[in-house]
Coordinates of C-alpha atoms in Angstrom, one line a residue:
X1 CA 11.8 -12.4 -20.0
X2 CA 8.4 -14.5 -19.6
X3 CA 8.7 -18.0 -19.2
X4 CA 5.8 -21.0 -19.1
X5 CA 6.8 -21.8 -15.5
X6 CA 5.1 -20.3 -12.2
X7 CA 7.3 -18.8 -10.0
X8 CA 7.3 -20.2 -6.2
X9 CA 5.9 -17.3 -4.3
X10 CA 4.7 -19.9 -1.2
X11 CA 8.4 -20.4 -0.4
X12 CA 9.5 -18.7 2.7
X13 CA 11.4 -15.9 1.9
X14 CA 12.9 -14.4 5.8
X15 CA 14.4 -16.7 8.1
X16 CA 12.3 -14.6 11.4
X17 CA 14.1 -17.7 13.5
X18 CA 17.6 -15.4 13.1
X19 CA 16.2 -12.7 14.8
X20 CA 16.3 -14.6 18.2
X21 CA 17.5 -17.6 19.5
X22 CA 14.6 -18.2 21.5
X23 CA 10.8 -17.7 21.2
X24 CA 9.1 -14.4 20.9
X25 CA 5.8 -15.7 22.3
X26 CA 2.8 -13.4 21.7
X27 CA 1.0 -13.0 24.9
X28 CA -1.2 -10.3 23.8
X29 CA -2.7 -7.8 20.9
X30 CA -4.7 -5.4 21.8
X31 CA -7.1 -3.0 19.7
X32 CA -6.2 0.1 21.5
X33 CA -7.3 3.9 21.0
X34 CA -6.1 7.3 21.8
X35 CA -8.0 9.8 21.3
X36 CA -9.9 9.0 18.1
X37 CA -6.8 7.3 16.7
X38 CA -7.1 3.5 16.8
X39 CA -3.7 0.9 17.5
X40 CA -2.5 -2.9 17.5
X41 CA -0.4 -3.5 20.6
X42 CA 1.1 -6.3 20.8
X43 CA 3.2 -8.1 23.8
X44 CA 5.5 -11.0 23.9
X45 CA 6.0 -13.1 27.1
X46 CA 9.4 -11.6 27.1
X47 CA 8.0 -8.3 27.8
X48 CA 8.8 -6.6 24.4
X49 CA 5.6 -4.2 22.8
X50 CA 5.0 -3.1 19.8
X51 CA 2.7 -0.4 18.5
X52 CA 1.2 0.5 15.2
X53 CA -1.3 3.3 14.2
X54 CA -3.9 1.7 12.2
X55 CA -7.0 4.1 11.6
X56 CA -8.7 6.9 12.5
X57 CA -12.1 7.1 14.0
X58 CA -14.3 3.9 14.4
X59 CA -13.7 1.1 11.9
X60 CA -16.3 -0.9 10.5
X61 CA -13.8 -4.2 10.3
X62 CA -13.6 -4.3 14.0
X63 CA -15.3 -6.9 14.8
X64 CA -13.7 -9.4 12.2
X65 CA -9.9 -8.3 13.5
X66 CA -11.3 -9.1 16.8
X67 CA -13.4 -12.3 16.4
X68 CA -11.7 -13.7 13.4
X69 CA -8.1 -13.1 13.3
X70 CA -6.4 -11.5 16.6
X71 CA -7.1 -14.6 18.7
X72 CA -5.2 -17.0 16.2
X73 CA -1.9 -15.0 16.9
X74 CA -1.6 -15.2 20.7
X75 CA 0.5 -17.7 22.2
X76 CA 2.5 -18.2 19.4
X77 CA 5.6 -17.6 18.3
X78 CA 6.1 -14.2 16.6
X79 CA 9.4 -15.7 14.2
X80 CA 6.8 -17.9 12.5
X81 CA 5.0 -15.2 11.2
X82 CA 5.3 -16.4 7.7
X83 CA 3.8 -19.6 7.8
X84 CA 0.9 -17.7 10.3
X85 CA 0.3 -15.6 7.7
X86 CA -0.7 -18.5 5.1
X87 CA -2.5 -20.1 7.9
X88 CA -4.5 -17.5 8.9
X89 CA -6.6 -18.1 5.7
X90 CA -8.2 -21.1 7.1
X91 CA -8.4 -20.5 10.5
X92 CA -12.2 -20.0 11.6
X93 CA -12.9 -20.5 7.5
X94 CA -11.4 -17.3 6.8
X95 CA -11.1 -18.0 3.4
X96 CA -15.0 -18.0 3.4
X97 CA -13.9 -13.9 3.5
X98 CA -11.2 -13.1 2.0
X99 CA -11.0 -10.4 0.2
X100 CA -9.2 -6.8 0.8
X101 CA -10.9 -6.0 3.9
X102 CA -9.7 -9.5 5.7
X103 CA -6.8 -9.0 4.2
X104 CA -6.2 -5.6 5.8
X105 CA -7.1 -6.4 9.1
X106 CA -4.4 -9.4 8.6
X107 CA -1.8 -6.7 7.3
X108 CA -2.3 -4.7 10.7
X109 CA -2.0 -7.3 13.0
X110 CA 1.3 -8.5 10.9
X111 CA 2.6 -5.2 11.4
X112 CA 2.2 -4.6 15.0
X113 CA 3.9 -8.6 15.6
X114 CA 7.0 -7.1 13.1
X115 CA 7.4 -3.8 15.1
X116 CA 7.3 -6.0 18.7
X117 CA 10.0 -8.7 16.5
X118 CA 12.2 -5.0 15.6
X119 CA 11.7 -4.2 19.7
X120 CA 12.5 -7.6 21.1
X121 CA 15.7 -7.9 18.5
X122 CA 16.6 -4.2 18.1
X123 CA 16.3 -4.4 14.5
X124 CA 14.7 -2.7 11.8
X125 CA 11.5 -3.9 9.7
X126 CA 13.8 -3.5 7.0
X127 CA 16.4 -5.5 8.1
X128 CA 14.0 -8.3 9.3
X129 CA 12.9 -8.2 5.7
X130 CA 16.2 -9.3 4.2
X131 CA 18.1 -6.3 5.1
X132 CA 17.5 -2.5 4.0
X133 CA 18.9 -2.0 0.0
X134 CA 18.2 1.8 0.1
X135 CA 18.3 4.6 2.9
X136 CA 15.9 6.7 1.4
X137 CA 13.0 6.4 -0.9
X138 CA 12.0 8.6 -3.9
X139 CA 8.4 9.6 -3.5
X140 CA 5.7 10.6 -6.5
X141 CA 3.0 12.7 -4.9
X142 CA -0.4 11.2 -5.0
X143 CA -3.6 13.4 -5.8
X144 CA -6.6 11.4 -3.9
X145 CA -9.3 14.1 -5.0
X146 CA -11.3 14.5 -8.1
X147 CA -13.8 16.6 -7.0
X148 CA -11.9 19.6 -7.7
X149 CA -11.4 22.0 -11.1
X150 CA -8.4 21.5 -12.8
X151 CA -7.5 24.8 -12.2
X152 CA -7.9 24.3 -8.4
X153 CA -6.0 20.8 -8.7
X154 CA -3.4 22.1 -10.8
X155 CA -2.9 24.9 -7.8
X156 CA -3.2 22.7 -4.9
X157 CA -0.7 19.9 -6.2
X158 CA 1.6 22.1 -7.3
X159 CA 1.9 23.9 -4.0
X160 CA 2.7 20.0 -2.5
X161 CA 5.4 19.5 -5.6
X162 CA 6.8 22.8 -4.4
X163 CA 6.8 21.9 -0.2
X164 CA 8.1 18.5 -1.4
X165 CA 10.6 18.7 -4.1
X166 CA 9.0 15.2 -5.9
X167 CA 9.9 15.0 -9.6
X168 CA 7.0 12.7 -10.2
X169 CA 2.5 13.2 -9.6
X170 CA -0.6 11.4 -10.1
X171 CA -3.2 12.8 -11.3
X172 CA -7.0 11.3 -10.7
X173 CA -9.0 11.5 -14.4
X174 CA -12.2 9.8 -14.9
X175 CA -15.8 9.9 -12.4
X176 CA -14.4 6.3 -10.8
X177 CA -15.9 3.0 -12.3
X178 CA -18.1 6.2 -14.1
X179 CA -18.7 3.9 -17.4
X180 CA -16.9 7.1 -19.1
X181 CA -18.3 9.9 -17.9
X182 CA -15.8 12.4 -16.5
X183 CA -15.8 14.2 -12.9
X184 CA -16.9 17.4 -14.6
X185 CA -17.6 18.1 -18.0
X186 CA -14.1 18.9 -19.7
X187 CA -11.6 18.2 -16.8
X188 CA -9.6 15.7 -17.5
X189 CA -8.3 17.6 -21.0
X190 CA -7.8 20.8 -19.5
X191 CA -6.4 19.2 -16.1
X192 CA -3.7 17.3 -18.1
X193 CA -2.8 20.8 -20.4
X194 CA -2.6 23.4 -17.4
X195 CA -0.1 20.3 -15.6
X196 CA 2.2 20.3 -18.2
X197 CA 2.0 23.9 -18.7
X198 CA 2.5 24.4 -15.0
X199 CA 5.3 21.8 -13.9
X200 CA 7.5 21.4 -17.5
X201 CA 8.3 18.7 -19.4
X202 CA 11.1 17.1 -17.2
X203 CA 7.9 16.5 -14.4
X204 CA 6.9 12.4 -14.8
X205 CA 3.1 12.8 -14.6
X206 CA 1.1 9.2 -14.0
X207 CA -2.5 9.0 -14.3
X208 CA -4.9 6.9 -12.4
X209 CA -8.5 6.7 -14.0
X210 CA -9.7 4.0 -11.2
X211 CA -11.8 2.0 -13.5
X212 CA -13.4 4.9 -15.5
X213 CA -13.9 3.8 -18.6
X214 CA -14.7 1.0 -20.9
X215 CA -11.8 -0.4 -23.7
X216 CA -12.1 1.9 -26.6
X217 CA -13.1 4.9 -24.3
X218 CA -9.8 3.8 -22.2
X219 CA -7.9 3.8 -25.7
X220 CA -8.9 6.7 -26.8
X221 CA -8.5 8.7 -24.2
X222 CA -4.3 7.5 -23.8
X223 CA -4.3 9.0 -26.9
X224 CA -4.5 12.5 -25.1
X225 CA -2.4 11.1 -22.5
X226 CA 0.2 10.5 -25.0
X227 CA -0.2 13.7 -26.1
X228 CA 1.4 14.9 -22.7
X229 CA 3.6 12.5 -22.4
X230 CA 2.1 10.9 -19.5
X231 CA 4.2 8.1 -18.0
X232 CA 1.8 5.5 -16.9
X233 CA -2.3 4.5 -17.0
X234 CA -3.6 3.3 -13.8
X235 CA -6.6 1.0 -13.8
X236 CA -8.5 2.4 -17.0
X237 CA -11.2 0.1 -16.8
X238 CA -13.3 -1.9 -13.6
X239 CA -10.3 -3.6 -11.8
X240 CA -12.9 -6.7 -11.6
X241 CA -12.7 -6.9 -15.3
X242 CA -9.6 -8.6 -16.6
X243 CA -9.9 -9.0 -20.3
X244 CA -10.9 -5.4 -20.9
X245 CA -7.8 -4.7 -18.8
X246 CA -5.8 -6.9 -20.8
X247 CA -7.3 -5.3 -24.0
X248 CA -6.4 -1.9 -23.1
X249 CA -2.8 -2.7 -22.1
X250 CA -2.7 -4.6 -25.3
X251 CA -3.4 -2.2 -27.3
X252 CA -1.1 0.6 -26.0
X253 CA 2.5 1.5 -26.2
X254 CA 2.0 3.1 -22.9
X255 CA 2.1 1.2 -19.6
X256 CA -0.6 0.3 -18.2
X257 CA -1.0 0.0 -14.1
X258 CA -3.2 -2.2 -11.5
X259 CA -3.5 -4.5 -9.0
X260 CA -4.6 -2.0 -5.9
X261 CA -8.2 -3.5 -5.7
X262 CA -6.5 -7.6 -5.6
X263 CA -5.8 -9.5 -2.4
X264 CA -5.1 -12.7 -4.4
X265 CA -1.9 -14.0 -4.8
X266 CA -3.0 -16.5 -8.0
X267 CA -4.7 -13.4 -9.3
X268 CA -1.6 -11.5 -9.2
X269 CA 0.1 -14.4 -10.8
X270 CA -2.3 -14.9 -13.6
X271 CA -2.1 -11.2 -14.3
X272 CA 1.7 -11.2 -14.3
X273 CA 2.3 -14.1 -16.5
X274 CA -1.3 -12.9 -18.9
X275 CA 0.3 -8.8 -19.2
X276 CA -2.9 -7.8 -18.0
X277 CA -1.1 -5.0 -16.9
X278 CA 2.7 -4.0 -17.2
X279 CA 2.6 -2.6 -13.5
X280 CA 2.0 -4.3 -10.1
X281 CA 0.7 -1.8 -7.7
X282 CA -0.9 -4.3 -4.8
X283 CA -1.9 -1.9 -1.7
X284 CA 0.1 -2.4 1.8
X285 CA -3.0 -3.4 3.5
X286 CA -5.2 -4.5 1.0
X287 CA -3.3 -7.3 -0.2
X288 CA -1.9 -8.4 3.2
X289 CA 0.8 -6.8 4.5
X290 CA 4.7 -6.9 4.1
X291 CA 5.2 -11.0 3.6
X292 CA 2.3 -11.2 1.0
X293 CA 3.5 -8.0 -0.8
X294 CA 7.2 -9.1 -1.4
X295 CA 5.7 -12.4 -2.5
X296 CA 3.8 -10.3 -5.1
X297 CA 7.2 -9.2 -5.5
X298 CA 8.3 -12.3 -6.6
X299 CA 5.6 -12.8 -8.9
X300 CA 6.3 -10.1 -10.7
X301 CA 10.3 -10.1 -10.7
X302 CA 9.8 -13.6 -12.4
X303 CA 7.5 -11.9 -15.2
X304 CA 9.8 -9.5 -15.8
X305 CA 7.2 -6.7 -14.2
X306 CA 7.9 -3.5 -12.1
X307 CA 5.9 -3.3 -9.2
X308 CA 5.3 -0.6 -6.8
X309 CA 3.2 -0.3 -3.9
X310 CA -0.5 1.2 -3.9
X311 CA -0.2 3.1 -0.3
X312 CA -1.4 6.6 -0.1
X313 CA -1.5 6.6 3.6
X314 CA -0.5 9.1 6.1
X315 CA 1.3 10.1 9.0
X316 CA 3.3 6.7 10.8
X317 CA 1.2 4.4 8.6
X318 CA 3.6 5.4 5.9
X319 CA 6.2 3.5 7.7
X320 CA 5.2 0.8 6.4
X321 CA 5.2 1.5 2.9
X322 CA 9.0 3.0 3.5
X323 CA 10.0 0.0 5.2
X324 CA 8.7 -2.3 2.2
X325 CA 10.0 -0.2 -0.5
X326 CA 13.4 0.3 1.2
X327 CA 13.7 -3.7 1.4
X328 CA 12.7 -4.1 -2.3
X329 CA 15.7 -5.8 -4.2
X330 CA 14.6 -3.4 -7.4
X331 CA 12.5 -0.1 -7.0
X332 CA 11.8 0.4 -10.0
X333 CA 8.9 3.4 -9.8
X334 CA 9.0 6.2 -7.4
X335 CA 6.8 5.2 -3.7
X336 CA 3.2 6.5 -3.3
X337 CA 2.6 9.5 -0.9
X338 CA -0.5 11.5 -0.2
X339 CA -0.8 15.1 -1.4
X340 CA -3.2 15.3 1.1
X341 CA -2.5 16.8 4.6
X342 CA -3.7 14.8 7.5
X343 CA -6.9 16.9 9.2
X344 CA -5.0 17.4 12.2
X345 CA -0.8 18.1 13.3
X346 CA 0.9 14.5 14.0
X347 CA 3.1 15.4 16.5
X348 CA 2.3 13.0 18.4
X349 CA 5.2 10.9 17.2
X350 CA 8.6 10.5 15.7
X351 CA 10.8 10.5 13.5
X352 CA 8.2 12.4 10.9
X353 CA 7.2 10.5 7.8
X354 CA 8.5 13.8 5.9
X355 CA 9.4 14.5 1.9
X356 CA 12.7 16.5 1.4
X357 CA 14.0 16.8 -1.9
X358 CA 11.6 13.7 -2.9
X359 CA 13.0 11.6 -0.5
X360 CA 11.3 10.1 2.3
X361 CA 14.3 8.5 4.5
X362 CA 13.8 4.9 6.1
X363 CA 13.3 5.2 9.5
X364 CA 16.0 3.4 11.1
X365 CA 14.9 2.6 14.3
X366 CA 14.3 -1.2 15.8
X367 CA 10.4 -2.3 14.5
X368 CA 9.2 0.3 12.1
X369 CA 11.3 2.8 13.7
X370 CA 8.4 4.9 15.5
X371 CA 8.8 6.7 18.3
X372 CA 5.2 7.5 20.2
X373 CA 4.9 10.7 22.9
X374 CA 4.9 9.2 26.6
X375 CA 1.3 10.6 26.7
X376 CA 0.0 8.7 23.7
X377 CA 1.5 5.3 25.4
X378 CA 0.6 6.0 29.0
X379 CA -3.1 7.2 27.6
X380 CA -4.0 3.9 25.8
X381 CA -7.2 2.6 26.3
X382 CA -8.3 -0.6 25.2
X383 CA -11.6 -0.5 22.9
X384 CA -14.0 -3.4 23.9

């Protein structure tokens, strides 16, 4: 139920002291690269490492992890990672540039300092988090392509529902902030007719426009996604623009999804406690990482919202998502995964971020449970 008071999200919500009885002193992160696969490794005093996949390829946000936020996290303690993460934001006037793409280089370097915390305490992400409420993880499969025919979307997505059992899709409509004009004359009304045609009624089918169209457009269009009983709207208008937002969500019976653009905690707030939207969706990276997403959590939990994460992200970056979502208190809508298929095999580590039966299980190892070949650790090289 909504209430006229702000919920607390600043409050600490993990007590990272537990996990040892003595400091867990960061002596170094690294950005690292094997191959054309870029890492975080990061190394306490103590000798414990941790390791986390961030990107593929050369990143253009290099130089600001490097200059403007690695060098505030060495030589401290790794169990105050809560309160780093809040001051982070003014370290260097970061604040000056905050947005998603500080915010993500924040979330990686967060994520390499919880998978050295997992290795130095031989826990789990998940149970650094408050402890793991779920094993596995039910998975919607996540169409990141709109350049396609229906006919050819239908076909590909269907062969990925097949390989992975998911009972729930989302489906890209719209041209993207395309001030209503579709990716191809006609799609979106035949994509959403062959869908249902092809994967039956019992098939939960979400929809995510990504800022498509303007409010009346946006309303007129749910009325055909209505007609195919079409579980949720992602961002039918700009994600910059609130009210039209608000107006859309307003006016429909249908739920209406957002948040993967934000990286603002207030915002988030002002969106929960305004029903802007009826979903949270705030992206694993975008909006900061694990500490800043479950206080998103609480944000929405005291507005009554669901929330699930924005993360189509493949290979061992999905850990994190798993991790997050495993450590939720409520899960109310299935976790994002990519229908795509990475561009080349990723054996290269372990356990496998798989789907079976449209569940992805939580890896259970200490940090975020990944396991790297001996040749991608020994052939590390650190990117200057």
């Amino acid at each position: 139920m909504t209430t006229h008071t702000k919920p607390n999200y600043d409050r600490p919500l993990f007590n990272l002291h537990n996990v040892s009885s003595t400091p867990v002193i960061v002596e170094s992160i690294d950005l690292v690269r094997w191959r054309d696969i870029y890492f975080l490794r990061a190394r306490s005093k103590g000798g414990a490492a941790g390791l986390v996949m961030i990107h593929e390829g050369s990143h253009f946000l290099t130089a600001m992890l490097k200059e403007k936020v690695l060098p505030f996290f060495v030589g401290r303690d790794a169990r105050d990672l809560e309160s780093m993460i809040d001051e982070i934001y003014v370290y260097k006037w970061n604040y000056k540039y905050a947005g998603s793409a500080f915010w993500t280089t924040v979330a990686w370097v967060e994520a390499a300092l919880f998978d050295l915390l997992g290795k130095a305490s031989g826990k789990s992400i998940g149970d650094l988090l408050g402890g793991r409420k779920r094993d596995q993880v039910p998975v919607y499969v996540s169409s990141l392509i709109r350049e396609t025919t229906a006919e050819e979307e239908v076909e590909w997505v269907g062969q990925r529902i097949e390989q992975t059992k998911a009972k729930a899709v989302k489906l890209k409509i719209g041209g993207r902030l395309s001030r209503n004009a579709d990716a191809s004359p006609g799609r979106t009304e035949r994509l959403l007719a062959l869908a249902r045609k092809a994967w039956g009624s019992s098939m939960k089918i979400y929809i995510d426009a990504n800022g498509s169209y303007d409010a009346q457009y946006a309303i007129d269009i749910a009325k055909l996604l209505k007609e195919h009983n079409v579980a949720f709207f992602e961002e039918p208008c700009p994600f910059e623009d609130l009210d039209t937002t608000k107006a859309v969500a307003d006016a429909l019976d249908m739920p209406v999804a957002g948040g993967e653009q934000d990286a603002s905690l207030p915002r988030f707030e002002y969106m929960a406690r305004n029903r802007v939207v009826d979903i949270l969706q705030p992206d694993m990276l975008y909006n900061g990482g694990f500490i800043r997403n479950h206080r998103t959590n609480v944000i929405a939990e005291h507005y009554g919202l669901p929330l699930t994460p924005h993360s189509p992200y493949l290979g061992p970056r999905q850990a994190l998502t798993t991790h997050f979502c495993a450590s939720l208190p409520k899960l109310p809508i299935e976790m994002e995964y990519a229908a795509a298929l990475p561009k080349q095999p990723m054996d290269w580590y372990g356990p496998q971020i798989e789907v079976k039966d449209g569940m992805v299980a939580v890896p259970t190892g200490p940090g975020l449970g990944i396991e790297f070949l001996p040749e991608v650790v020994s052939g590390l090289k650190v990117v200057d």
